[in-house]
């Protein structure tokens, strides 16, 4: 089974702190994603990466950056945490590209609930 | 703009009945649509994928339909059980190797 792990289940940080959220997948997947999930807003894509050192902005990249130095690891960075970044953060991975012939699905980690005070 | 709508109100049904959840979308022409299950405090788990040229897909007690004319997918759980209680998310493929998720519908199956 594919396993996607995230470094912390719960995290409490103060406004202005630099925050690192780590995600590791063990199935050699090409694509990795970071989402945040908020009540009433669903999952929103922050960034994704389709290869080592490659990244693409999602729908809400402002205030975030990412790093992918190794294929299995994708990090989300909050340069200066703010209270409006309090949320559930979900990492996901997928083997190949999306498309009409693809059967690849996304595998999610358990999530990190981040609270910024 | 592109929009996915799932009923944000919880769906409460009695054990043994069929649960039907709806996913409507606008301004999309997705090649496929997926359904996920999410339990509280956990990440979503993939259930089913249906392509635009497929009308219906089944997996055990689950059935998904996809009507590209109505721009709607229906997700059915037959003979529902309390263990089926969860939030169910639909997701549509969009350009750029990405999925867009609906807000999810919470299903409560009462014994």
Short mmCIF file of C-alpha atoms in Angstrom, two decimals:
data_model
loop_
_atom_site.label_atom_id
_atom_site.label_comp_id
_atom_site.label_asym_id
_atom_site.label_seq_id
_atom_site.Cartn_x
_atom_site.Cartn_y
_atom_site.Cartn_z
CA UNK A 1 0.00 0.00 0.00
CA UNK A 2 1.06 3.55 -0.71
CA UNK A 3 1.98 5.40 2.38
CA UNK A 4 2.07 9.17 2.71
CA UNK A 5 3.27 10.45 6.05
CA UNK A 6 3.30 13.94 7.47
CA UNK A 7 5.71 15.06 10.14
CA UNK A 8 3.17 16.24 12.69
CA UNK A 9 -0.50 15.64 13.37
CA UNK A 10 -0.88 18.79 15.44
CA UNK A 11 1.23 21.93 15.48
CA UNK A 12 0.88 25.21 17.37
CA UNK A 13 2.97 28.19 16.27
CA UNK A 14 3.07 31.89 16.95
CA UNK A 15 2.44 34.68 14.46
CA UNK A 16 5.60 35.52 12.53
CA UNK A 17 7.29 32.16 13.06
CA UNK A 18 8.70 30.20 10.14
CA UNK A 19 6.91 26.89 9.86
CA UNK A 20 7.97 23.73 8.02
CA UNK A 21 5.52 20.98 7.20
CA UNK A 22 7.12 17.80 5.90
CA UNK A 23 5.58 15.11 3.72
CA UNK A 24 7.13 11.81 2.68
CA UNK A 25 5.76 9.17 0.30
CA UNK A 26 7.19 5.70 -0.13
CA UNK A 27 5.95 4.69 -3.59
CA UNK A 28 8.30 6.59 -5.88
CA UNK A 29 5.48 8.83 -7.10
CA UNK A 30 6.30 11.64 -9.50
CA UNK A 31 3.68 14.11 -8.33
CA UNK A 32 3.16 15.58 -4.89
CA UNK A 33 0.64 18.14 -3.68
CA UNK A 34 -0.10 20.39 -0.72
CA UNK A 35 -3.68 21.35 0.11
CA UNK A 36 -5.33 23.18 2.92
CA UNK A 37 -8.80 22.27 4.10
CA UNK A 38 -11.14 24.69 5.81
CA UNK A 39 -14.80 24.30 6.80
CA UNK A 40 -17.07 25.44 4.01
CA UNK A 41 -14.19 25.88 1.57
CA UNK A 42 -13.16 22.30 0.96
CA UNK A 43 -9.68 21.34 -0.18
CA UNK A 44 -7.74 24.07 -1.91
CA UNK A 45 -4.49 23.42 -3.75
CA UNK A 46 -1.52 25.44 -2.52
CA UNK A 47 1.37 24.04 -4.57
CA UNK A 48 2.28 20.90 -6.42
CA UNK A 49 5.44 19.36 -7.78
CA UNK A 50 5.76 17.00 -10.74
CA UNK A 51 9.46 16.28 -10.33
CA UNK A 52 12.41 16.92 -8.07
CA UNK A 53 13.16 20.62 -7.82
CA UNK A 54 10.06 21.43 -9.90
CA UNK A 55 7.06 23.25 -8.48
CA UNK A 56 3.87 24.83 -9.72
CA UNK A 57 1.55 27.24 -7.97
CA UNK A 58 -1.90 26.04 -7.15
CA UNK A 59 -4.92 28.17 -6.38
CA UNK A 60 -3.74 29.81 -3.16
CA UNK A 61 0.07 30.00 -3.09
CA UNK A 62 0.34 33.37 -1.37
CA UNK A 63 2.17 33.19 1.93
CA UNK A 64 3.59 29.74 1.18
CA UNK A 65 6.61 28.25 -0.51
CA UNK A 66 7.66 24.66 -1.16
CA UNK A 67 10.77 22.60 -1.54
CA UNK A 68 11.37 19.27 -3.25
CA UNK A 69 14.99 18.25 -3.04
CA UNK A 70 14.30 14.52 -3.10
CA UNK A 71 11.62 12.62 -4.94
CA UNK A 72 10.01 11.20 -1.83
CA UNK A 73 9.89 14.42 0.19
CA UNK A 74 7.84 17.58 -0.35
CA UNK A 75 7.98 20.39 2.19
CA UNK A 76 5.58 23.26 2.69
CA UNK A 77 7.02 26.41 4.22
CA UNK A 78 5.17 29.25 5.85
CA UNK A 79 7.76 32.03 5.80
CA UNK A 80 5.98 34.12 8.44
CA UNK A 81 2.95 32.39 9.87
CA UNK A 82 -0.25 34.36 10.26
CA UNK A 83 -3.48 33.55 12.06
CA UNK A 84 -5.34 33.14 8.75
CA UNK A 85 -3.07 30.20 8.00
CA UNK A 86 -4.63 28.22 10.81
CA UNK A 87 -5.98 25.20 8.97
CA UNK A 88 -5.72 21.49 8.24
CA UNK A 89 -2.87 20.85 5.79
CA UNK A 90 -2.98 17.75 3.63
CA UNK A 91 -0.23 16.33 1.50
CA UNK A 92 -0.94 13.97 -1.40
CA UNK A 93 1.01 12.05 -4.01
CA UNK A 94 0.18 10.50 -7.38
CA UNK A 95 2.15 8.33 -9.73
CA UNK A 96 1.57 9.87 -13.15
CA UNK A 97 0.01 12.76 -14.95
CA UNK A 98 -3.71 13.40 -14.99
CA UNK A 99 -5.55 12.89 -18.23
CA UNK A 100 -8.30 10.94 -19.96
CA UNK A 101 -6.38 7.67 -20.00
CA UNK A 102 -4.99 7.99 -16.51
CA UNK A 103 -6.21 5.77 -13.73
CA UNK A 104 -3.93 7.34 -11.20
CA UNK A 105 -5.47 8.61 -8.03
CA UNK A 106 -4.16 10.79 -5.28
CA UNK A 107 -3.07 9.26 -2.00
CA UNK A 108 -3.36 11.53 0.99
CA UNK A 109 -1.45 11.77 4.22
CA UNK A 110 -3.24 12.00 7.58
CA UNK A 111 -3.03 15.79 7.70
CA UNK A 112 -1.41 18.34 10.00
CA UNK A 113 -3.70 20.57 11.99
CA UNK A 114 -1.82 23.85 12.33
CA UNK A 115 -2.89 26.53 14.78
CA UNK A 116 -1.25 29.94 14.56
CA UNK A 117 -1.70 32.06 17.67
CA UNK B 1 -15.47 30.61 -13.05
CA UNK B 2 -15.28 26.89 -12.41
CA UNK B 3 -17.42 25.67 -9.57
CA UNK B 4 -18.19 22.36 -7.87
CA UNK B 5 -21.19 22.06 -5.59
CA UNK B 6 -21.93 19.38 -3.06
CA UNK B 7 -24.71 19.63 -0.54
CA UNK B 8 -23.08 21.15 2.52
CA UNK B 9 -25.87 19.96 4.78
CA UNK B 10 -25.43 16.56 6.38
CA UNK B 11 -27.42 13.69 4.96
CA UNK B 12 -29.03 11.55 7.65
CA UNK B 13 -30.40 8.16 6.70
CA UNK B 14 -31.44 4.94 8.38
CA UNK B 15 -29.26 1.85 8.24
CA UNK B 16 -30.13 -0.37 5.31
CA UNK B 17 -31.38 2.45 3.09
CA UNK B 18 -29.63 3.77 0.00
CA UNK B 19 -27.70 7.00 0.41
CA UNK B 20 -27.47 9.28 -2.62
CA UNK B 21 -25.03 12.17 -2.72
CA UNK B 22 -24.87 14.77 -5.47
CA UNK B 23 -21.99 16.58 -7.13
CA UNK B 24 -22.82 19.37 -9.57
CA UNK B 25 -20.31 21.36 -11.53
CA UNK B 26 -20.24 24.35 -13.86
CA UNK B 27 -17.75 25.61 -16.40
CA UNK B 28 -15.87 22.33 -16.47
CA UNK B 29 -15.49 19.64 -19.05
CA UNK B 30 -13.67 17.06 -16.98
CA UNK B 31 -12.30 13.94 -18.56
CA UNK B 32 -13.05 12.09 -15.34
CA UNK B 33 -14.44 12.53 -11.89
CA UNK B 34 -13.43 10.87 -8.63
CA UNK B 35 -15.09 10.25 -5.29
CA UNK B 36 -13.23 10.16 -1.98
CA UNK B 37 -14.19 9.32 1.58
CA UNK B 38 -12.85 11.34 4.50
CA UNK B 39 -13.15 10.39 8.16
CA UNK B 40 -12.74 13.04 10.88
CA UNK B 41 -9.12 13.99 11.43
CA UNK B 42 -7.89 11.95 8.49
CA UNK B 43 -6.94 12.49 4.88
CA UNK B 44 -9.34 11.60 2.04
CA UNK B 45 -9.26 8.05 0.69
CA UNK B 46 -9.98 7.29 -2.97
CA UNK B 47 -13.13 5.28 -3.70
CA UNK B 48 -14.06 5.40 -7.38
CA UNK B 49 -13.13 7.02 -10.68
CA UNK B 50 -15.55 7.45 -13.57
CA UNK B 51 -14.65 8.73 -17.03
CA UNK B 52 -16.67 11.06 -19.20
CA UNK B 53 -17.60 8.23 -21.60
CA UNK B 54 -18.85 5.99 -18.76
CA UNK B 55 -22.39 6.38 -17.55
CA UNK B 56 -22.08 4.26 -14.46
CA UNK B 57 -19.43 2.56 -12.32
CA UNK B 58 -19.90 0.07 -9.50
CA UNK B 59 -17.74 -1.23 -6.71
CA UNK B 60 -19.35 -3.51 -4.14
CA UNK B 61 -22.13 -1.42 -2.50
CA UNK B 62 -21.03 1.78 -4.24
CA UNK B 63 -22.35 3.14 -7.52
CA UNK B 64 -21.40 6.33 -9.31
CA UNK B 65 -23.10 7.92 -12.29
CA UNK B 66 -21.75 10.69 -14.48
CA UNK B 67 -24.03 12.82 -16.64
CA UNK B 68 -21.95 15.23 -18.70
CA UNK B 69 -25.09 16.86 -20.12
CA UNK B 70 -26.49 17.68 -16.70
CA UNK B 71 -22.95 18.26 -15.38
CA UNK B 72 -23.72 16.05 -12.44
CA UNK B 73 -22.46 12.97 -10.68
CA UNK B 74 -24.48 10.90 -8.25
CA UNK B 75 -22.85 8.69 -5.63
CA UNK B 76 -24.95 5.88 -4.18
CA UNK B 77 -24.28 3.61 -1.21
CA UNK B 78 -26.74 0.74 -1.08
CA UNK B 79 -27.61 -1.14 2.12
CA UNK B 80 -25.91 1.61 4.09
CA UNK B 81 -24.25 0.85 7.42
CA UNK B 82 -23.24 3.07 10.36
CA UNK B 83 -19.62 2.45 9.30
CA UNK B 84 -20.38 4.34 6.08
CA UNK B 85 -20.77 7.55 8.10
CA UNK B 86 -18.14 9.96 6.82
CA UNK B 87 -17.71 12.97 4.56
CA UNK B 88 -17.68 12.21 0.84
CA UNK B 89 -15.83 14.44 -1.59
CA UNK B 90 -16.08 14.61 -5.34
CA UNK B 91 -13.09 15.78 -7.36
CA UNK B 92 -12.83 16.80 -11.00
CA UNK B 93 -9.81 16.62 -13.22
CA UNK B 94 -8.77 19.96 -14.65
CA UNK B 95 -5.98 21.24 -16.82
CA UNK B 96 -2.47 21.34 -15.52
CA UNK B 97 -2.36 17.96 -13.83
CA UNK B 98 -4.62 19.03 -11.01
CA UNK B 99 -7.82 18.01 -9.27
CA UNK B 100 -10.43 20.38 -7.92
CA UNK B 101 -12.40 19.15 -4.92
CA UNK B 102 -15.92 19.90 -3.85
CA UNK B 103 -16.63 20.89 -0.27
CA UNK B 104 -17.94 17.45 0.62
CA UNK B 105 -21.18 16.11 2.05
CA UNK B 106 -21.32 14.52 5.49
CA UNK B 107 -23.28 11.30 5.63
CA UNK B 108 -24.70 10.00 8.92
CA UNK B 109 -26.14 6.49 8.92
CA UNK B 110 -28.20 5.76 12.00
CA UNK B 111 -28.63 2.22 13.34
#
